[in-house]
Amino acid sequence: MSGGLRKRSATIVGAGVAGLTAALALAGRGARVTVLERAPAIRELGAGLQLSPNAMRVIDALGLGEGLRRISLRNEAVRLHDDQGRGVAKLDLRGHRPDADFRLIHRASLIEYLADAAGRAGVRIELGQDVKHPPEGDLVVGADGLHSNIRAFLNGREVPFFTHQTAWRAVIPQPETALAEAQVYMGAHRHLVSYPLPGGLRNIVAVQERYDWQEEGWSHQDDPDHLRAAFADFAAPVRDWLAAVERTHIWGLFRHEVAHVWHDGRLVLIGDAAHPTLPFIAQGAAMAIEDAWILAACLDADPDQAAALAGFEQLRRPRVTRIVGASNQNARNYHLTGAKRFAAHLALRVADRLTPGLMLSRFDWLYDYDPTGALLSR
């Protein structure tokens, strides 16, 4: 990274994945960075996330790859099953992409790792800062997530669309001998995704279509028996995993538009503040990490800040819009019923047997993208 942002200051609102990665990318180019975080401590709920190669290229460029690999697992494959445990298809990540790095990590571990790195880079993190209005400063980065106050300032009041889907998150103990693979179990109107995490843990995300409203956000606890009842007719190992759940959080899934206004020359949105996505393609954290690097690179390359922010939006909007659309499509594909479900699963089984690498190659546009070279390819 160059030092083209020396003597320039930046204020980042939010110390999540987007905000901390942006802090590192900006500080690495010489900027003086302050991060304002509402919480009284840097902490995250117990949940896992997946980082694909497009995100890992940024982590490596920041000089953090070796350390992150020590606190994560390499994801070997994604296996699709029906609700009775019968195999539908396998995306063999290691076999078909041996040089690509797909990681499984606890969200709290990632946040702690990024925060420690930011501190070493000279970033100032101020906790307990509930920013309801845009702070002063020449550059303010709104990385304040799904309910971003900075987004509201730029875009006004927006009403998201309830998808009539509710999700549970849980983490359970898991033998460390478990295969480092993501498992997807698809049933009528619901599905469950699970994968191991370092430290003998297993992450679970379960989604059910239902018409009663649930509030957005991950902080709402629910009775684990509600989760077990929703997936009671799923076969092992789903029932066994859910039997081990002692604590779960629930939230409603809402579809948000990609922000119409990303910046005003001083304020700029990144991550979920700019483009919230449903959790069906495992790219929320990856998009935030991509945003952070490209924002810093654009500001470094063009001393005209307004032009740099316009260039950032021009680079990012088409890609994140495509990713959000792909996630919306997966939500429908996972929950098929009747004849449509039978035909879709049959087609996947045939394709898996005859052309096993074809399914994964459909996502070349997603995983082969290199954010660190985005400006060079303009």
GROMACS .gro file of C-alpha atoms in nm:
model
  378
    1MET     CA    1   0.000   0.000   0.000
    2SER     CA    2   0.115   0.353  -0.073
    3GLY     CA    3   0.116   0.652   0.162
    4GLY     CA    4  -0.092   0.878  -0.058
    5LEU     CA    5  -0.339   0.958   0.219
    6ARG     CA    6  -0.080   1.099   0.460
    7LYS     CA    7  -0.203   1.395   0.665
    8ARG     CA    8  -0.563   1.316   0.569
    9SER     CA    9  -0.808   1.214   0.840
   10ALA     CA   10  -1.104   0.980   0.829
   11THR     CA   11  -1.381   0.906   1.077
   12ILE     CA   12  -1.547   0.566   1.051
   13VAL     CA   13  -1.881   0.498   1.216
   14GLY     CA   14  -1.902   0.133   1.319
   15ALA     CA   15  -1.643  -0.119   1.436
   16GLY     CA   16  -1.775  -0.423   1.254
   17VAL     CA   17  -1.607  -0.609   0.969
   18ALA     CA   18  -1.659  -0.321   0.724
   19GLY     CA   19  -1.545  -0.044   0.958
   20LEU     CA   20  -1.237  -0.219   1.095
   21THR     CA   21  -1.121  -0.337   0.752
   22ALA     CA   22  -1.167   0.015   0.615
   23ALA     CA   23  -0.970   0.152   0.909
   24LEU     CA   24  -0.682  -0.083   0.829
   25ALA     CA   25  -0.691  -0.008   0.456
   26LEU     CA   26  -0.697   0.369   0.511
   27ALA     CA   27  -0.434   0.366   0.787
   28GLY     CA   28  -0.211   0.152   0.567
   29ARG     CA   29  -0.212   0.435   0.315
   30GLY     CA   30  -0.115   0.693   0.573
   31ALA     CA   31  -0.451   0.830   0.687
   32ARG     CA   32  -0.524   0.924   1.047
   33VAL     CA   33  -0.825   0.711   1.132
   34THR     CA   34  -1.077   0.724   1.415
   35VAL     CA   35  -1.345   0.459   1.455
   36LEU     CA   36  -1.660   0.542   1.652
   37GLU     CA   37  -1.841   0.238   1.792
   38ARG     CA   38  -2.174   0.245   1.974
   39ALA     CA   39  -2.107  -0.060   2.192
   40PRO     CA   40  -1.912  -0.021   2.517
   41ALA     CA   41  -1.676  -0.300   2.410
   42ILE     CA   42  -1.563  -0.469   2.090
   43ARG     CA   43  -1.770  -0.783   2.090
   44GLU     CA   44  -1.989  -0.991   1.863
   45LEU     CA   45  -2.260  -1.247   1.919
   46GLY     CA   46  -2.151  -1.605   1.894
   47ALA     CA   47  -2.192  -1.687   1.526
   48GLY     CA   48  -1.983  -1.803   1.235
   49LEU     CA   49  -1.920  -1.666   0.891
   50GLN     CA   50  -1.760  -1.777   0.567
   51LEU     CA   51  -1.484  -1.588   0.389
   52SER     CA   52  -1.435  -1.671   0.022
   53PRO     CA   53  -1.122  -1.611  -0.191
   54ASN     CA   54  -1.235  -1.267  -0.308
   55ALA     CA   55  -1.229  -1.149   0.054
   56MET     CA   56  -0.910  -1.338   0.143
   57ARG     CA   57  -0.721  -1.150  -0.130
   58VAL     CA   58  -0.784  -0.830   0.066
   59ILE     CA   59  -0.689  -0.995   0.395
   60ASP     CA   60  -0.362  -1.105   0.237
   61ALA     CA   61  -0.297  -0.759   0.089
   62LEU     CA   62  -0.341  -0.611   0.437
   63GLY     CA   63  -0.073  -0.847   0.566
   64LEU     CA   64  -0.320  -1.036   0.785
   65GLY     CA   65  -0.358  -1.362   0.597
   66GLU     CA   66  -0.119  -1.580   0.792
   67GLY     CA   67  -0.269  -1.485   1.126
   68LEU     CA   68  -0.626  -1.523   1.007
   69ARG     CA   69  -0.557  -1.871   0.877
   70ARG     CA   70  -0.443  -1.972   1.225
   71ILE     CA   71  -0.782  -1.879   1.375
   72SER     CA   72  -1.001  -2.023   1.098
   73LEU     CA   73  -1.062  -2.348   0.912
   74ARG     CA   74  -1.028  -2.409   0.542
   75ASN     CA   75  -1.367  -2.496   0.397
   76GLU     CA   76  -1.321  -2.808   0.188
   77ALA     CA   77  -1.666  -2.834   0.028
   78VAL     CA   78  -2.032  -2.736   0.028
   79ARG     CA   79  -2.269  -3.033   0.033
   80LEU     CA   80  -2.638  -2.999  -0.054
   81HIS     CA   81  -2.889  -3.247   0.092
   82ASP     CA   82  -3.263  -3.281   0.100
   83ASP     CA   83  -3.445  -3.274   0.433
   84GLN     CA   84  -3.405  -3.650   0.478
   85GLY     CA   85  -3.030  -3.631   0.442
   86ARG     CA   86  -3.006  -3.764   0.088
   87GLY     CA   87  -2.723  -3.610  -0.111
   88VAL     CA   88  -2.819  -3.368  -0.387
   89ALA     CA   89  -2.487  -3.217  -0.497
   90LYS     CA   90  -2.137  -3.140  -0.378
   91LEU     CA   91  -1.935  -2.828  -0.453
   92ASP     CA   92  -1.583  -2.962  -0.408
   93LEU     CA   93  -1.397  -2.644  -0.320
   94ARG     CA   94  -1.058  -2.802  -0.263
   95GLY     CA   95  -1.084  -3.050  -0.551
   96HIS     CA   96  -1.199  -2.804  -0.816
   97ARG     CA   97  -1.027  -2.493  -0.675
   98PRO     CA   98  -0.715  -2.621  -0.498
   99ASP     CA   99  -0.550  -2.278  -0.497
  100ALA     CA  100  -0.856  -2.088  -0.373
  101ASP     CA  101  -0.892  -2.015  -0.004
  102PHE     CA  102  -1.238  -2.057   0.150
  103ARG     CA  103  -1.237  -2.002   0.528
  104LEU     CA  104  -1.474  -2.074   0.817
  105ILE     CA  105  -1.431  -1.844   1.117
  106HIS     CA  106  -1.612  -1.732   1.429
  107ARG     CA  107  -1.734  -1.375   1.378
  108ALA     CA  108  -1.612  -1.271   1.722
  109SER     CA  109  -1.263  -1.403   1.641
  110LEU     CA  110  -1.254  -1.205   1.316
  111ILE     CA  111  -1.366  -0.883   1.486
  112GLU     CA  112  -1.112  -0.923   1.766
  113TYR     CA  113  -0.835  -0.996   1.515
  114LEU     CA  114  -0.917  -0.693   1.301
  115ALA     CA  115  -0.950  -0.466   1.606
  116ASP     CA  116  -0.610  -0.574   1.739
  117ALA     CA  117  -0.453  -0.514   1.399
  118ALA     CA  118  -0.617  -0.172   1.375
  119GLY     CA  119  -0.477  -0.075   1.715
  120ARG     CA  120  -0.127  -0.174   1.607
  121ALA     CA  121  -0.174   0.035   1.291
  122GLY     CA  122  -0.242   0.346   1.498
  123VAL     CA  123  -0.619   0.352   1.452
  124ARG     CA  124  -0.804   0.516   1.741
  125ILE     CA  125  -1.119   0.327   1.844
  126GLU     CA  126  -1.364   0.518   2.062
  127LEU     CA  127  -1.628   0.301   2.229
  128GLY     CA  128  -1.967   0.402   2.362
  129GLN     CA  129  -2.021   0.650   2.078
  130ASP     CA  130  -2.383   0.639   1.966
  131VAL     CA  131  -2.361   0.842   1.646
  132LYS     CA  132  -2.712   0.954   1.556
  133HIS     CA  133  -2.601   1.232   1.322
  134PRO     CA  134  -2.305   1.254   1.084
  135PRO     CA  135  -1.992   1.356   1.276
  136GLU     CA  136  -1.770   1.636   1.163
  137GLY     CA  137  -1.469   1.569   0.944
  138ASP     CA  138  -1.356   1.583   0.585
  139LEU     CA  139  -1.432   1.211   0.532
  140VAL     CA  140  -1.695   1.015   0.723
  141VAL     CA  141  -1.739   0.647   0.640
  142GLY     CA  142  -2.077   0.501   0.732
  143ALA     CA  143  -2.000   0.140   0.826
  144ASP     CA  144  -2.280   0.131   1.081
  145GLY     CA  145  -2.461  -0.169   0.944
  146LEU     CA  146  -2.816  -0.264   0.865
  147HIS     CA  147  -2.982   0.022   1.055
  148SER     CA  148  -2.727   0.282   0.950
  149ASN     CA  149  -2.788   0.636   1.067
  150ILE     CA  150  -2.547   0.759   0.800
  151ARG     CA  151  -2.753   0.586   0.531
  152ALA     CA  152  -3.069   0.747   0.666
  153PHE     CA  153  -2.903   1.088   0.652
  154LEU     CA  154  -2.814   1.037   0.284
  155ASN     CA  155  -3.128   0.852   0.172
  156GLY     CA  156  -3.405   0.953   0.407
  157ARG     CA  157  -3.649   0.710   0.562
  158GLU     CA  158  -3.674   0.374   0.383
  159VAL     CA  159  -3.911   0.085   0.449
  160PRO     CA  160  -3.764  -0.262   0.391
  161PHE     CA  161  -3.969  -0.554   0.259
  162PHE     CA  162  -4.035  -0.844   0.497
  163THR     CA  163  -3.953  -1.164   0.308
  164HIS     CA  164  -4.180  -1.374   0.532
  165GLN     CA  165  -3.873  -1.567   0.638
  166THR     CA  166  -3.737  -1.598   0.990
  167ALA     CA  167  -3.387  -1.715   1.077
  168TRP     CA  168  -3.229  -1.866   1.386
  169ARG     CA  169  -2.858  -1.866   1.471
  170ALA     CA  170  -2.692  -2.099   1.718
  171VAL     CA  171  -2.351  -2.240   1.803
  172ILE     CA  172  -2.309  -2.585   1.958
  173PRO     CA  173  -2.012  -2.796   2.072
  174GLN     CA  174  -1.871  -3.012   1.795
  175PRO     CA  175  -1.583  -3.263   1.792
  176GLU     CA  176  -1.282  -3.108   1.624
  177THR     CA  177  -1.264  -3.417   1.402
  178ALA     CA  178  -1.572  -3.297   1.211
  179LEU     CA  179  -1.521  -3.245   0.839
  180ALA     CA  180  -1.449  -2.882   0.752
  181GLU     CA  181  -1.740  -2.858   0.513
  182ALA     CA  182  -2.054  -2.648   0.490
  183GLN     CA  183  -2.370  -2.859   0.493
  184VAL     CA  184  -2.701  -2.737   0.348
  185TYR     CA  185  -3.027  -2.922   0.417
  186MET     CA  186  -3.319  -2.812   0.198
  187GLY     CA  187  -3.684  -2.873   0.280
  188ALA     CA  188  -4.021  -2.732   0.181
  189HIS     CA  189  -4.031  -2.367   0.285
  190ARG     CA  190  -3.717  -2.395   0.499
  191HIS     CA  191  -3.351  -2.487   0.501
  192LEU     CA  192  -3.059  -2.518   0.740
  193VAL     CA  193  -2.689  -2.442   0.691
  194SER     CA  194  -2.421  -2.570   0.927
  195TYR     CA  195  -2.043  -2.584   0.938
  196PRO     CA  196  -1.767  -2.636   1.196
  197LEU     CA  197  -1.569  -2.356   1.356
  198PRO     CA  198  -1.231  -2.359   1.528
  199GLY     CA  199  -1.228  -2.454   1.894
  200GLY     CA  200  -1.469  -2.746   1.873
  201LEU     CA  201  -1.778  -2.552   1.771
  202ARG     CA  202  -2.046  -2.583   1.502
  203ASN     CA  203  -2.238  -2.292   1.353
  204ILE     CA  204  -2.606  -2.330   1.264
  205VAL     CA  205  -2.829  -2.098   1.060
  206ALA     CA  206  -3.186  -2.218   1.006
  207VAL     CA  207  -3.444  -2.036   0.795
  208GLN     CA  208  -3.820  -2.095   0.785
  209GLU     CA  209  -4.088  -1.924   0.580
  210ARG     CA  210  -4.356  -1.786   0.812
  211TYR     CA  211  -4.592  -1.494   0.803
  212ASP     CA  212  -4.566  -1.373   1.159
  213TRP     CA  213  -4.327  -1.082   1.179
  214GLN     CA  214  -3.993  -1.098   1.357
  215GLU     CA  215  -3.781  -0.794   1.425
  216GLU     CA  216  -3.458  -0.743   1.233
  217GLY     CA  217  -3.130  -0.784   1.415
  218TRP     CA  218  -2.946  -1.071   1.582
  219SER     CA  219  -2.992  -0.981   1.948
  220HIS     CA  220  -3.336  -1.136   2.005
  221GLN     CA  221  -3.325  -1.460   2.200
  222ASP     CA  222  -3.573  -1.739   2.135
  223ASP     CA  223  -3.665  -2.070   2.294
  224PRO     CA  224  -3.455  -2.346   2.129
  225ASP     CA  225  -3.766  -2.567   2.133
  226HIS     CA  226  -3.920  -2.337   1.870
  227LEU     CA  227  -3.623  -2.405   1.645
  228ARG     CA  228  -3.641  -2.779   1.708
  229ALA     CA  229  -4.013  -2.787   1.634
  230ALA     CA  230  -3.967  -2.604   1.302
  231PHE     CA  231  -3.723  -2.873   1.180
  232ALA     CA  232  -3.862  -3.174   1.366
  233ASP     CA  233  -3.917  -3.376   1.047
  234PHE     CA  234  -3.563  -3.326   0.918
  235ALA     CA  235  -3.342  -3.634   0.941
  236ALA     CA  236  -3.014  -3.677   1.126
  237PRO     CA  237  -2.773  -3.510   1.164
  238VAL     CA  238  -2.998  -3.199   1.174
  239ARG     CA  239  -3.208  -3.331   1.462
  240ASP     CA  240  -2.894  -3.425   1.655
  241TRP     CA  241  -2.744  -3.079   1.608
  242LEU     CA  242  -3.062  -2.906   1.714
  243ALA     CA  243  -3.096  -3.129   2.020
  244ALA     CA  244  -2.766  -2.978   2.140
  245VAL     CA  245  -2.881  -2.615   2.105
  246GLU     CA  246  -2.904  -2.445   2.444
  247ARG     CA  247  -2.932  -2.085   2.327
  248THR     CA  248  -3.052  -1.936   2.000
  249HIS     CA  249  -3.116  -1.595   1.851
  250ILE     CA  250  -3.392  -1.520   1.602
  251TRP     CA  251  -3.454  -1.242   1.352
  252GLY     CA  252  -3.675  -1.159   1.059
  253LEU     CA  253  -3.522  -1.140   0.713
  254PHE     CA  254  -3.598  -0.815   0.534
  255ARG     CA  255  -3.503  -0.726   0.179
  256HIS     CA  256  -3.342  -0.384   0.149
  257GLU     CA  257  -3.263  -0.208  -0.175
  258VAL     CA  258  -2.904  -0.123  -0.255
  259ALA     CA  259  -2.876   0.238  -0.136
  260HIS     CA  260  -2.977   0.493  -0.397
  261VAL     CA  261  -2.731   0.751  -0.261
  262TRP     CA  262  -2.389   0.622  -0.153
  263HIS     CA  263  -2.205   0.947  -0.088
  264ASP     CA  264  -2.227   1.325  -0.092
  265GLY     CA  265  -1.859   1.404  -0.134
  266ARG     CA  266  -1.797   1.386   0.242
  267LEU     CA  267  -2.009   1.097   0.370
  268VAL     CA  268  -1.982   0.753   0.211
  269LEU     CA  269  -2.150   0.418   0.282
  270ILE     CA  270  -1.986   0.075   0.287
  271GLY     CA  271  -2.090  -0.277   0.382
  272ASP     CA  272  -2.442  -0.345   0.504
  273ALA     CA  273  -2.505   0.028   0.530
  274ALA     CA  274  -2.481   0.047   0.150
  275HIS     CA  275  -2.606  -0.294   0.038
  276PRO     CA  276  -2.766  -0.524   0.298
  277THR     CA  277  -2.805  -0.877   0.170
  278LEU     CA  278  -2.993  -1.189   0.271
  279PRO     CA  279  -2.769  -1.465   0.416
  280PHE     CA  280  -2.806  -1.708   0.128
  281ILE     CA  281  -2.478  -1.675  -0.061
  282ALA     CA  282  -2.236  -1.613   0.229
  283GLN     CA  283  -2.108  -1.282   0.092
  284GLY     CA  284  -2.209  -1.017   0.347
  285ALA     CA  285  -1.868  -1.001   0.516
  286ALA     CA  286  -1.686  -1.050   0.186
  287MET     CA  287  -1.863  -0.754   0.024
  288ALA     CA  288  -1.776  -0.538   0.326
  289ILE     CA  289  -1.410  -0.637   0.301
  290GLU     CA  290  -1.406  -0.566  -0.074
  291ASP     CA  291  -1.568  -0.226  -0.014
  292ALA     CA  292  -1.310  -0.131   0.246
  293TRP     CA  293  -1.011  -0.198   0.024
  294ILE     CA  294  -1.154  -0.037  -0.288
  295LEU     CA  295  -1.269   0.274  -0.101
  296ALA     CA  296  -0.917   0.328   0.034
  297ALA     CA  297  -0.763   0.259  -0.306
  298CYS     CA  298  -0.994   0.508  -0.480
  299LEU     CA  299  -0.918   0.780  -0.224
  300ASP     CA  300  -0.548   0.707  -0.254
  301ALA     CA  301  -0.557   0.727  -0.635
  302ASP     CA  302  -0.752   1.053  -0.671
  303PRO     CA  303  -0.688   1.362  -0.455
  304ASP     CA  304  -1.032   1.495  -0.553
  305GLN     CA  305  -1.235   1.327  -0.280
  306ALA     CA  306  -1.574   1.374  -0.445
  307ALA     CA  307  -1.443   1.219  -0.766
  308ALA     CA  308  -1.281   0.936  -0.569
  309LEU     CA  309  -1.608   0.854  -0.394
  310ALA     CA  310  -1.795   0.863  -0.723
  311GLY     CA  311  -1.539   0.623  -0.867
  312PHE     CA  312  -1.581   0.394  -0.567
  313GLU     CA  313  -1.955   0.376  -0.620
  314GLN     CA  314  -1.911   0.320  -0.994
  315LEU     CA  315  -1.683   0.024  -0.924
  316ARG     CA  316  -1.894  -0.131  -0.650
  317ARG     CA  317  -2.260  -0.080  -0.740
  318PRO     CA  318  -2.284  -0.329  -1.032
  319ARG     CA  319  -2.104  -0.605  -0.843
  320VAL     CA  320  -2.289  -0.577  -0.512
  321THR     CA  321  -2.622  -0.551  -0.695
  322ARG     CA  322  -2.545  -0.877  -0.873
  323ILE     CA  323  -2.445  -1.048  -0.547
  324VAL     CA  324  -2.760  -0.931  -0.367
  325GLY     CA  325  -2.968  -1.062  -0.659
  326ALA     CA  326  -2.793  -1.400  -0.647
  327SER     CA  327  -2.863  -1.426  -0.276
  328ASN     CA  328  -3.231  -1.349  -0.333
  329GLN     CA  329  -3.243  -1.624  -0.596
  330ASN     CA  330  -3.088  -1.879  -0.359
  331ALA     CA  331  -3.358  -1.803  -0.105
  332ARG     CA  332  -3.615  -1.925  -0.355
  333ASN     CA  333  -3.415  -2.226  -0.473
  334TYR     CA  334  -3.359  -2.363  -0.123
  335HIS     CA  335  -3.731  -2.369  -0.038
  336LEU     CA  336  -3.892  -2.532  -0.342
  337THR     CA  337  -4.187  -2.766  -0.296
  338GLY     CA  338  -4.361  -3.044  -0.485
  339ALA     CA  339  -4.281  -3.108  -0.850
  340LYS     CA  340  -4.052  -2.806  -0.876
  341ARG     CA  341  -3.842  -2.933  -0.589
  342PHE     CA  342  -3.824  -3.285  -0.734
  343ALA     CA  343  -3.719  -3.157  -1.077
  344ALA     CA  344  -3.461  -2.914  -0.937
  345HIS     CA  345  -3.300  -3.174  -0.710
  346LEU     CA  346  -3.296  -3.430  -0.992
  347ALA     CA  347  -3.124  -3.181  -1.222
  348LEU     CA  348  -2.865  -3.105  -0.955
  349ARG     CA  349  -2.797  -3.474  -0.895
  350VAL     CA  350  -2.750  -3.540  -1.267
  351ALA     CA  351  -2.521  -3.238  -1.308
  352ASP     CA  352  -2.323  -3.340  -1.000
  353ARG     CA  353  -2.266  -3.686  -1.144
  354LEU     CA  354  -2.193  -3.592  -1.506
  355THR     CA  355  -2.021  -3.252  -1.472
  356PRO     CA  356  -1.920  -3.219  -1.106
  357GLY     CA  357  -1.729  -2.894  -1.153
  358LEU     CA  358  -2.002  -2.714  -1.345
  359MET     CA  359  -2.202  -2.588  -1.047
  360LEU     CA  360  -1.899  -2.429  -0.887
  361SER     CA  361  -1.784  -2.273  -1.216
  362ARG     CA  362  -2.111  -2.077  -1.227
  363PHE     CA  363  -1.965  -1.869  -0.945
  364ASP     CA  364  -1.633  -1.790  -1.112
  365TRP     CA  365  -1.747  -1.428  -1.144
  366LEU     CA  366  -1.786  -1.415  -0.767
  367TYR     CA  367  -1.482  -1.599  -0.633
  368ASP     CA  368  -1.224  -1.506  -0.899
  369TYR     CA  369  -1.273  -1.135  -0.846
  370ASP     CA  370  -0.963  -0.960  -0.709
  371PRO     CA  371  -1.052  -0.639  -0.524
  372THR     CA  372  -0.685  -0.546  -0.493
  373GLY     CA  373  -0.662  -0.509  -0.870
  374ALA     CA  374  -1.001  -0.348  -0.926
  375LEU     CA  375  -0.862  -0.004  -1.011
  376LEU     CA  376  -0.616  -0.151  -1.258
  377SER     CA  377  -0.897  -0.320  -1.451
  378ARG     CA  378  -1.111  -0.009  -1.495
   0.00000   0.00000   0.00000
